mmCIF file of C-alpha atoms and ligand atoms in Angstrom:
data_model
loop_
_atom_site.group_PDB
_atom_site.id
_atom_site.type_symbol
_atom_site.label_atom_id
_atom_site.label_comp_id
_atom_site.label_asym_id
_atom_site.label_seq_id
_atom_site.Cartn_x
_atom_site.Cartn_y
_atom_site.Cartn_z
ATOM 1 C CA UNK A 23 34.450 41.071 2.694
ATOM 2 C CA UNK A 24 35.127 44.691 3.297
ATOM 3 C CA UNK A 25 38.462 46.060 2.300
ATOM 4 C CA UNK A 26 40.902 49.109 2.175
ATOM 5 C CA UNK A 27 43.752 48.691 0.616
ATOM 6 C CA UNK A 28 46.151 51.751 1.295
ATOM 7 C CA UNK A 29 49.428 52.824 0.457
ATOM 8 C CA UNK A 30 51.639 55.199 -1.136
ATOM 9 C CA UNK A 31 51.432 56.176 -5.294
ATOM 10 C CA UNK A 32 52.878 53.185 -6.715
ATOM 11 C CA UNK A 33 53.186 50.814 -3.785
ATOM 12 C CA UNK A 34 51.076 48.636 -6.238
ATOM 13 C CA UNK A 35 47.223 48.778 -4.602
ATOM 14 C CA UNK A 36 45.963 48.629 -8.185
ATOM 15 C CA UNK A 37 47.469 45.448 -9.244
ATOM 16 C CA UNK A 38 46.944 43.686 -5.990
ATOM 17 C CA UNK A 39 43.258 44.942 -6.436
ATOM 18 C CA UNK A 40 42.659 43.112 -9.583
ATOM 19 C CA UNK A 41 43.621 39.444 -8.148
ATOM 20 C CA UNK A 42 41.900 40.442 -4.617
ATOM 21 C CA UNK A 43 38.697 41.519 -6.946
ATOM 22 C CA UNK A 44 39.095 37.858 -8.573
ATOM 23 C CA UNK A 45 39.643 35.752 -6.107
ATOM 24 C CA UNK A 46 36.814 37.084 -3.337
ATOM 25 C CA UNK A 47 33.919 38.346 -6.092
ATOM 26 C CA UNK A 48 33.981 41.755 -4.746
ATOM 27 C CA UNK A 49 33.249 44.745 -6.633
ATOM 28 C CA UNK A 50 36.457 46.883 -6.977
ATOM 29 C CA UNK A 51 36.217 51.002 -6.460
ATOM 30 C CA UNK A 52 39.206 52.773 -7.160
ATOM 31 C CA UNK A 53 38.200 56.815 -7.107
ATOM 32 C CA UNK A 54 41.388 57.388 -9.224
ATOM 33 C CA UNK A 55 39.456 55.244 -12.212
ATOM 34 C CA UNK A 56 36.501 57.185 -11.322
ATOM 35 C CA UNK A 57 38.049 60.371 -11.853
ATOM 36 C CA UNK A 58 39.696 59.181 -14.661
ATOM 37 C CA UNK A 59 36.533 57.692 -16.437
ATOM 38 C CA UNK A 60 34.936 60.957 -15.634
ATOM 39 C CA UNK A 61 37.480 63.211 -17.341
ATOM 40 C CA UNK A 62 38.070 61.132 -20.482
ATOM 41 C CA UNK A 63 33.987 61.446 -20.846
ATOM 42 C CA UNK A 64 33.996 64.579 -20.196
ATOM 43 C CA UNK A 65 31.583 65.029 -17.421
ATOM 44 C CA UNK A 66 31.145 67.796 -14.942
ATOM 45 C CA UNK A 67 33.086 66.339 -12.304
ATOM 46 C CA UNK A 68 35.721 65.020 -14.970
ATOM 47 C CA UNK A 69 36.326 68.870 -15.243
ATOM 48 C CA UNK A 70 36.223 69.776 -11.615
ATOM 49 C CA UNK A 71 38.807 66.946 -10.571
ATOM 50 C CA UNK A 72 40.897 67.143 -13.336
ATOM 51 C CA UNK A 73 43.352 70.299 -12.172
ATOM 52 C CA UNK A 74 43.315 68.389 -8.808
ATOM 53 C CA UNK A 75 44.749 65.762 -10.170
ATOM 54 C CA UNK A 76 47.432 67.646 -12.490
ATOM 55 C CA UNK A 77 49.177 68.987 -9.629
ATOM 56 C CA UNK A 78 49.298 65.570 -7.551
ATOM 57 C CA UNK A 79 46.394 66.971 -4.991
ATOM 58 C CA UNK A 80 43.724 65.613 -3.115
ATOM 59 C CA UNK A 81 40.183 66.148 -5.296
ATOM 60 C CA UNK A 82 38.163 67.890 -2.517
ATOM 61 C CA UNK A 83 36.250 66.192 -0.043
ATOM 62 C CA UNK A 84 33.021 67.582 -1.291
ATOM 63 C CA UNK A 85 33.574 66.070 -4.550
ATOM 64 C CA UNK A 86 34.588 62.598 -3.537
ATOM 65 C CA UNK A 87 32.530 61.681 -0.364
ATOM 66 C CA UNK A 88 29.218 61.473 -2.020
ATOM 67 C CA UNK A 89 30.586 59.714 -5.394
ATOM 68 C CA UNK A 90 31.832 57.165 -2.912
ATOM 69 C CA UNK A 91 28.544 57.046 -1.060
ATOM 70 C CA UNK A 92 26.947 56.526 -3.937
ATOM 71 C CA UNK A 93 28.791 53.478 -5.302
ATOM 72 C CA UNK A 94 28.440 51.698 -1.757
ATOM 73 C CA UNK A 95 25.067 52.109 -2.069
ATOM 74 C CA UNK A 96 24.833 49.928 -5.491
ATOM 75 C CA UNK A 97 23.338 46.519 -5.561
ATOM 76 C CA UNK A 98 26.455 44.981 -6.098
ATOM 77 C CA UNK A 99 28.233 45.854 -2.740
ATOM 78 C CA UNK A 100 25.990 44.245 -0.849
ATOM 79 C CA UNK A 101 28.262 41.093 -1.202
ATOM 80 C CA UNK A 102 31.604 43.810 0.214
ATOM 81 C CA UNK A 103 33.925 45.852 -1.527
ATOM 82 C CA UNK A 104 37.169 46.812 -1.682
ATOM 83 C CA UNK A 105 38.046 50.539 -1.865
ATOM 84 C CA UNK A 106 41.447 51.402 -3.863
ATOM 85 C CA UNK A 107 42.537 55.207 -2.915
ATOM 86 C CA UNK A 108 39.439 56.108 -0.571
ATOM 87 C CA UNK A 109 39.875 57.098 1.990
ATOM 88 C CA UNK A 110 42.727 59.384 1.762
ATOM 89 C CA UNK A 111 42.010 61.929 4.604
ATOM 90 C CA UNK A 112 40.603 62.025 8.120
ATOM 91 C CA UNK A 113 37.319 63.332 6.827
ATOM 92 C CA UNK A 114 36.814 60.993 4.302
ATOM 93 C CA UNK A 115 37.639 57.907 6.947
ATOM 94 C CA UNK A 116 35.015 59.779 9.070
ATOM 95 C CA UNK A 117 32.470 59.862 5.816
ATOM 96 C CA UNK A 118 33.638 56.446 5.476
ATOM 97 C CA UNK A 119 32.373 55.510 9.526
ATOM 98 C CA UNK A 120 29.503 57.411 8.539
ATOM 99 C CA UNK A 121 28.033 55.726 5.505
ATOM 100 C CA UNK A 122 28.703 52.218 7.252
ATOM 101 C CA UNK A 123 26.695 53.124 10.469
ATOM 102 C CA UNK A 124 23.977 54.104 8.289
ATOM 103 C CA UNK A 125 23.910 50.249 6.682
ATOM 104 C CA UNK A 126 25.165 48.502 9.772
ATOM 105 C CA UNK A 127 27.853 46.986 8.013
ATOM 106 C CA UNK A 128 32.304 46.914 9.467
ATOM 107 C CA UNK A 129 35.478 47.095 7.785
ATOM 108 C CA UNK A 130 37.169 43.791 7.221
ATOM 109 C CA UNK A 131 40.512 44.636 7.240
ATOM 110 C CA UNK A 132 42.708 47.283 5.775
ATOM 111 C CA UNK A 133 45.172 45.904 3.788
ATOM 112 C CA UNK A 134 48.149 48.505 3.746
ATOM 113 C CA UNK A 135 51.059 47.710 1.403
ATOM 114 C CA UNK A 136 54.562 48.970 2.559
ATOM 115 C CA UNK A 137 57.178 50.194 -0.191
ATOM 116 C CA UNK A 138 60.019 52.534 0.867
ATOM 117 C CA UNK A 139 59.882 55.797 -1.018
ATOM 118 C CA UNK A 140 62.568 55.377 -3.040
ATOM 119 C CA UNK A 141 61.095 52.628 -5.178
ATOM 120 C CA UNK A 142 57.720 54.549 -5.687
ATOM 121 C CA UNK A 143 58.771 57.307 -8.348
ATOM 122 C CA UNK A 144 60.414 54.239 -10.232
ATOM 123 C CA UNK A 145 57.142 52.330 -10.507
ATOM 124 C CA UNK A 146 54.800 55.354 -10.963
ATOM 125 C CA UNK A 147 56.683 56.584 -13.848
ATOM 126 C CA UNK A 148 57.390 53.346 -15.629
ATOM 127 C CA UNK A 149 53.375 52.364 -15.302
ATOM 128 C CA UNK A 150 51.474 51.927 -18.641
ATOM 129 C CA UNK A 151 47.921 50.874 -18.110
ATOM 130 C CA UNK A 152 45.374 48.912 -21.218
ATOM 131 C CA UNK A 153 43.163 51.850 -22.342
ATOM 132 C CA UNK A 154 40.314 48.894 -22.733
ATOM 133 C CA UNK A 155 40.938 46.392 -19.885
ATOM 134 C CA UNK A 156 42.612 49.054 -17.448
ATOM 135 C CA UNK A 157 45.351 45.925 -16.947
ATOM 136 C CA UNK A 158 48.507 47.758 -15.167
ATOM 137 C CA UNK A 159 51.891 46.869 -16.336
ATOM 138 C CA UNK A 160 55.410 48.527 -15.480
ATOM 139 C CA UNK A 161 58.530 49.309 -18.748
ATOM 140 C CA UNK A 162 60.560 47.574 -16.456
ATOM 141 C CA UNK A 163 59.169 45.745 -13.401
ATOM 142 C CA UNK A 164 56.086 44.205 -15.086
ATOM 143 C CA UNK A 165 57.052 44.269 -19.146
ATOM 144 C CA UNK A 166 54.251 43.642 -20.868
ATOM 145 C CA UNK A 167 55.146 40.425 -23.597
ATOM 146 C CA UNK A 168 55.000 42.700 -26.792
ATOM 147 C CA UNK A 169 56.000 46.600 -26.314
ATOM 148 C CA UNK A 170 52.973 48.895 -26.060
ATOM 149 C CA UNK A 171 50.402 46.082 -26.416
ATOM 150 C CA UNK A 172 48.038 44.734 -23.100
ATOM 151 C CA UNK A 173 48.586 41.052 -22.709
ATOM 152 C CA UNK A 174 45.353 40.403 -21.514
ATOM 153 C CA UNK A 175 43.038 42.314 -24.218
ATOM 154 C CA UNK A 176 45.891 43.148 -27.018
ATOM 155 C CA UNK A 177 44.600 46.707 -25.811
ATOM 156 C CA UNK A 178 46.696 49.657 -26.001
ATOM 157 C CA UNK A 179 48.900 51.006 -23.210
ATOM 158 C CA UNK A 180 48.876 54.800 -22.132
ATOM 159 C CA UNK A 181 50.730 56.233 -19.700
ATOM 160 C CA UNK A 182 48.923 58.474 -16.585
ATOM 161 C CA UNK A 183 49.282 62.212 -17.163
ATOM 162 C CA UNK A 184 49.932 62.407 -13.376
ATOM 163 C CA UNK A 185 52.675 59.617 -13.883
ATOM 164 C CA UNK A 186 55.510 62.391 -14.105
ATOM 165 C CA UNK A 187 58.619 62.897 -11.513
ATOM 166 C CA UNK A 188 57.571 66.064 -10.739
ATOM 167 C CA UNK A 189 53.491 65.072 -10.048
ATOM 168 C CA UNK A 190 54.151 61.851 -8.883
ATOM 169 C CA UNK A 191 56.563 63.644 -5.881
ATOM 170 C CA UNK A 192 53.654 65.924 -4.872
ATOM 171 C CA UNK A 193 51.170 63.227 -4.606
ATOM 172 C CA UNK A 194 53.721 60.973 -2.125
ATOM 173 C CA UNK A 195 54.228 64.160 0.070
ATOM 174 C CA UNK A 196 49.967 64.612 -0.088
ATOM 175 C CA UNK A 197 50.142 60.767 1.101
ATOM 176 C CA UNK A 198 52.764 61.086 3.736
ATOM 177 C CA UNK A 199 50.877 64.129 5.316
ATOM 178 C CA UNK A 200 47.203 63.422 4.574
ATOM 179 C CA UNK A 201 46.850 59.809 4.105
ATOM 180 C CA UNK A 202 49.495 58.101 6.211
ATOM 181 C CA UNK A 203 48.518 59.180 9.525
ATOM 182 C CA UNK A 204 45.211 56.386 8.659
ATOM 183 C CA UNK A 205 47.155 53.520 9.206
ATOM 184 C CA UNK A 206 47.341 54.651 12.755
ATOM 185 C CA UNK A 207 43.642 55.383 12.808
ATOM 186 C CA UNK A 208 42.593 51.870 11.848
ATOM 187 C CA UNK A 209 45.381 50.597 13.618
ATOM 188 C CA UNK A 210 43.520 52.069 16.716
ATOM 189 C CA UNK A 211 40.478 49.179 15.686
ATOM 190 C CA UNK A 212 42.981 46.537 15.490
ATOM 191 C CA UNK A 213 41.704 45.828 11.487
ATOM 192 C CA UNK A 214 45.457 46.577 9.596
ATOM 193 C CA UNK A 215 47.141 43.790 7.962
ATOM 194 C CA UNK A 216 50.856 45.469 6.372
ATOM 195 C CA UNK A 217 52.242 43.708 3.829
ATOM 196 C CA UNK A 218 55.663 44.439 2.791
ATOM 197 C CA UNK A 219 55.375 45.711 -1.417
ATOM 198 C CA UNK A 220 58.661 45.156 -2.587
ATOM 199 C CA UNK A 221 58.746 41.422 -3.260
ATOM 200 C CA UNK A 222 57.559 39.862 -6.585
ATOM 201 C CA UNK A 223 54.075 40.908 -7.394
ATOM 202 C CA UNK A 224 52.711 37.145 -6.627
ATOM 203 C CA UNK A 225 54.630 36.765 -3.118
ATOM 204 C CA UNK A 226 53.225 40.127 -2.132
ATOM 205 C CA UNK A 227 49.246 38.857 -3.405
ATOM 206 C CA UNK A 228 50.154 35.360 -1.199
ATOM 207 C CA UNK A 229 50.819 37.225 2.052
ATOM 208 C CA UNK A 230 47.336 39.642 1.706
ATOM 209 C CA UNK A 231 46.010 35.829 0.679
ATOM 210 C CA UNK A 232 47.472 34.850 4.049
ATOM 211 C CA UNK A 233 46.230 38.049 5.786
ATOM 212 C CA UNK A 234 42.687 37.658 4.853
ATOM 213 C CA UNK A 235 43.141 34.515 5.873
ATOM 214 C CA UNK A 236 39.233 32.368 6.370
ATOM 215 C CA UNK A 237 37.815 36.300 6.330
ATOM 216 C CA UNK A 238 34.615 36.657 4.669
HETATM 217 P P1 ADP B 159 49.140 51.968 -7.110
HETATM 218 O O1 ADP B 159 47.751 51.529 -7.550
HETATM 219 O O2 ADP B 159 49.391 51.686 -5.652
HETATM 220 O O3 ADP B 159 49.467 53.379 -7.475
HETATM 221 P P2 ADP B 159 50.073 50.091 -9.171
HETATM 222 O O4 ADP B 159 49.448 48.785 -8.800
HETATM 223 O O5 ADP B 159 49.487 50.808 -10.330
HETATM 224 O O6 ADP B 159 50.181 51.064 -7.877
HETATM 225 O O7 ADP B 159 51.626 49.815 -9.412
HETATM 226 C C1 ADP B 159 52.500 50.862 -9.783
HETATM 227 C C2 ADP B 159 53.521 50.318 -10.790
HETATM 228 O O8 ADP B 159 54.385 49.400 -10.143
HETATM 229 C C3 ADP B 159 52.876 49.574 -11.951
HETATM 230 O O9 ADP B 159 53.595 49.868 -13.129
HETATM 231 C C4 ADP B 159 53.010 48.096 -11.571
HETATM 232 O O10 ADP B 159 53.134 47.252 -12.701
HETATM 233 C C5 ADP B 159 54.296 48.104 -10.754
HETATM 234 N N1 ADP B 159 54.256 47.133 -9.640
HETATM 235 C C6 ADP B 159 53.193 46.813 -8.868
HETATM 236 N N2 ADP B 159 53.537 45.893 -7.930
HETATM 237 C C7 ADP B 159 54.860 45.652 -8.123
HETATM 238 C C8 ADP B 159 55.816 44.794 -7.468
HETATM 239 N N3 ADP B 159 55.472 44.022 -6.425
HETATM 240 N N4 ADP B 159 57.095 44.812 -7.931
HETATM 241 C C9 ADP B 159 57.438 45.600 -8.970
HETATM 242 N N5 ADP B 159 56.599 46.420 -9.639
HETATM 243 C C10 ADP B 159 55.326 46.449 -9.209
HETATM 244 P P1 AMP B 160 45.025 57.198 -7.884
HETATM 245 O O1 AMP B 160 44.419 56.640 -9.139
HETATM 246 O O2 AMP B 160 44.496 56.536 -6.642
HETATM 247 O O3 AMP B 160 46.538 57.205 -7.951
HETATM 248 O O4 AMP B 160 44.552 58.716 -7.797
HETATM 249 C C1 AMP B 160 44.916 59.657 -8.790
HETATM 250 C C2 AMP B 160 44.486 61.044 -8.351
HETATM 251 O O5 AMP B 160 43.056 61.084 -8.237
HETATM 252 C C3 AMP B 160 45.010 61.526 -7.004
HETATM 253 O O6 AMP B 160 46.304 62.091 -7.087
HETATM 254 C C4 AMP B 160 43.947 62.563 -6.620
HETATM 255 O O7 AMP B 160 44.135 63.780 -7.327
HETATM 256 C C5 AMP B 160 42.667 61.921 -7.156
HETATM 257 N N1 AMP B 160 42.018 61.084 -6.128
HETATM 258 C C6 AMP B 160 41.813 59.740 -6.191
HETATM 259 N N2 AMP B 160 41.174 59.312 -5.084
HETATM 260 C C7 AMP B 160 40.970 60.399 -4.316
HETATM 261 C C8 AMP B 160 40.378 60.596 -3.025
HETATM 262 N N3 AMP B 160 39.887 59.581 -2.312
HETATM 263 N N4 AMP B 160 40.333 61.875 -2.552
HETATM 264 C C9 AMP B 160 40.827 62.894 -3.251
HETATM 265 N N5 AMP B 160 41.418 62.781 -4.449
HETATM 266 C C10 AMP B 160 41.498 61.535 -4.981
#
């Protein structure tokens, strides 16, 4: 199984990803937890993403394509994969096309998850995420059983320096203008599956259940 999922900042991609990766063994890539990873360690690229990411914009093509390339290319995706916030512009779709020629492999489907806009600053803002387990809860949405504390690992929850009003705007115009316009792009192979995001987080995981239906 090959998957996409795509959607706006908050439309909830990263906690459908974690039953998807679950329940169909499939190695999960989100490039926003690469990034991430990379500036809490420090790294070169940490460095070079990080103001990107400050202001709510795109990391630069040059900086993402070959990171991605690289994961695919790991013994574990052999099996699939599902990407979580790649791709997010024309180019990288076409880098996308690209590396998948070059191994012969297709896109399953492209799971894209529909939440008006209104909703999204809500959830963005109100996310707290397990600094150990990278769990995702919400203040309000998703309350976590003891304040601050992951319910899965007892980990600590953090909040995203990017989860502001003001960032958190910026990067759903960067999605309505740069990433959007892919949902017509894979419509165009016939591989999209929408799935409405503002239902309980279980109802919206049965209908990408239903989606994927016998897929493997
Ligand atoms: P994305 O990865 O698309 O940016 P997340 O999965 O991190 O989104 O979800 C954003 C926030 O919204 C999180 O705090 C999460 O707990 C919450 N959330 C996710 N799905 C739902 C849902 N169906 N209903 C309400 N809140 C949700
Ligand atoms: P996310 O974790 O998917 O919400 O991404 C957080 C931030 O990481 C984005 O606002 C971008 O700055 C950066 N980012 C993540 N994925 C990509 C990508 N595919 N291309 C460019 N920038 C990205």
């Amino acid at each position: 199984m090959r998957l996409i999922l795509l959607g706006p900042p908050g439309a909830g991609k990263g906690t459908q990803a974690a039953k998807i990766v679950e329940k169909y063994a499939i190695p999960h890539i989100s490039t926003g937890d690469i990034f991430r990873t990379n500036i809490s360690q420090g790294t070169e690229l940490g460095k070079q993403a990080q103001g990107y990411m400050d202001k709510g914009l795109l990391v630069p093509d040059e900086l993402t394509c070959g990171l991605v390339a690289d994961r695919l290319s790991q013994e574990d995706c052999k099996v699939g994969f599902m990407l979580d916030g790649f791709p997010r512009n024309l180019f990288q779709a076409i880098s996308l096309d690209e590396i998948l020629k070059d191994t012969d492999t297709k896109l399953t489907k492209v799971v894209n998850i529909e939440v008006d806009k209104e909703l999204l600053v809500a959830r963005a803002v109100g996310r707290r995420i397990c600094k150990s387990c990278g769990a995702t809860f919400h203040v309000e949405f998703n309350p976590p059983k003891e304040d601050g504390v992951c319910d899965v690992c007892h980990g600590e929850l953090y909040q995203r320096a990017d989860d502001n009003e003001e960032t958190v705007s910026k990067r759903i115009q960067v999605y309505l203008d740069e990433t959007k316009p892919l949902v017509d792009y894979y419509s165009k192979q016939g591989i999209v599956a929408s799935i409405n995001g503002d239902q309980q987080i279980d109802k919206v995981f049965k209908d990408i259940e239903l989606s994927l239906g016998s897929e493997k």
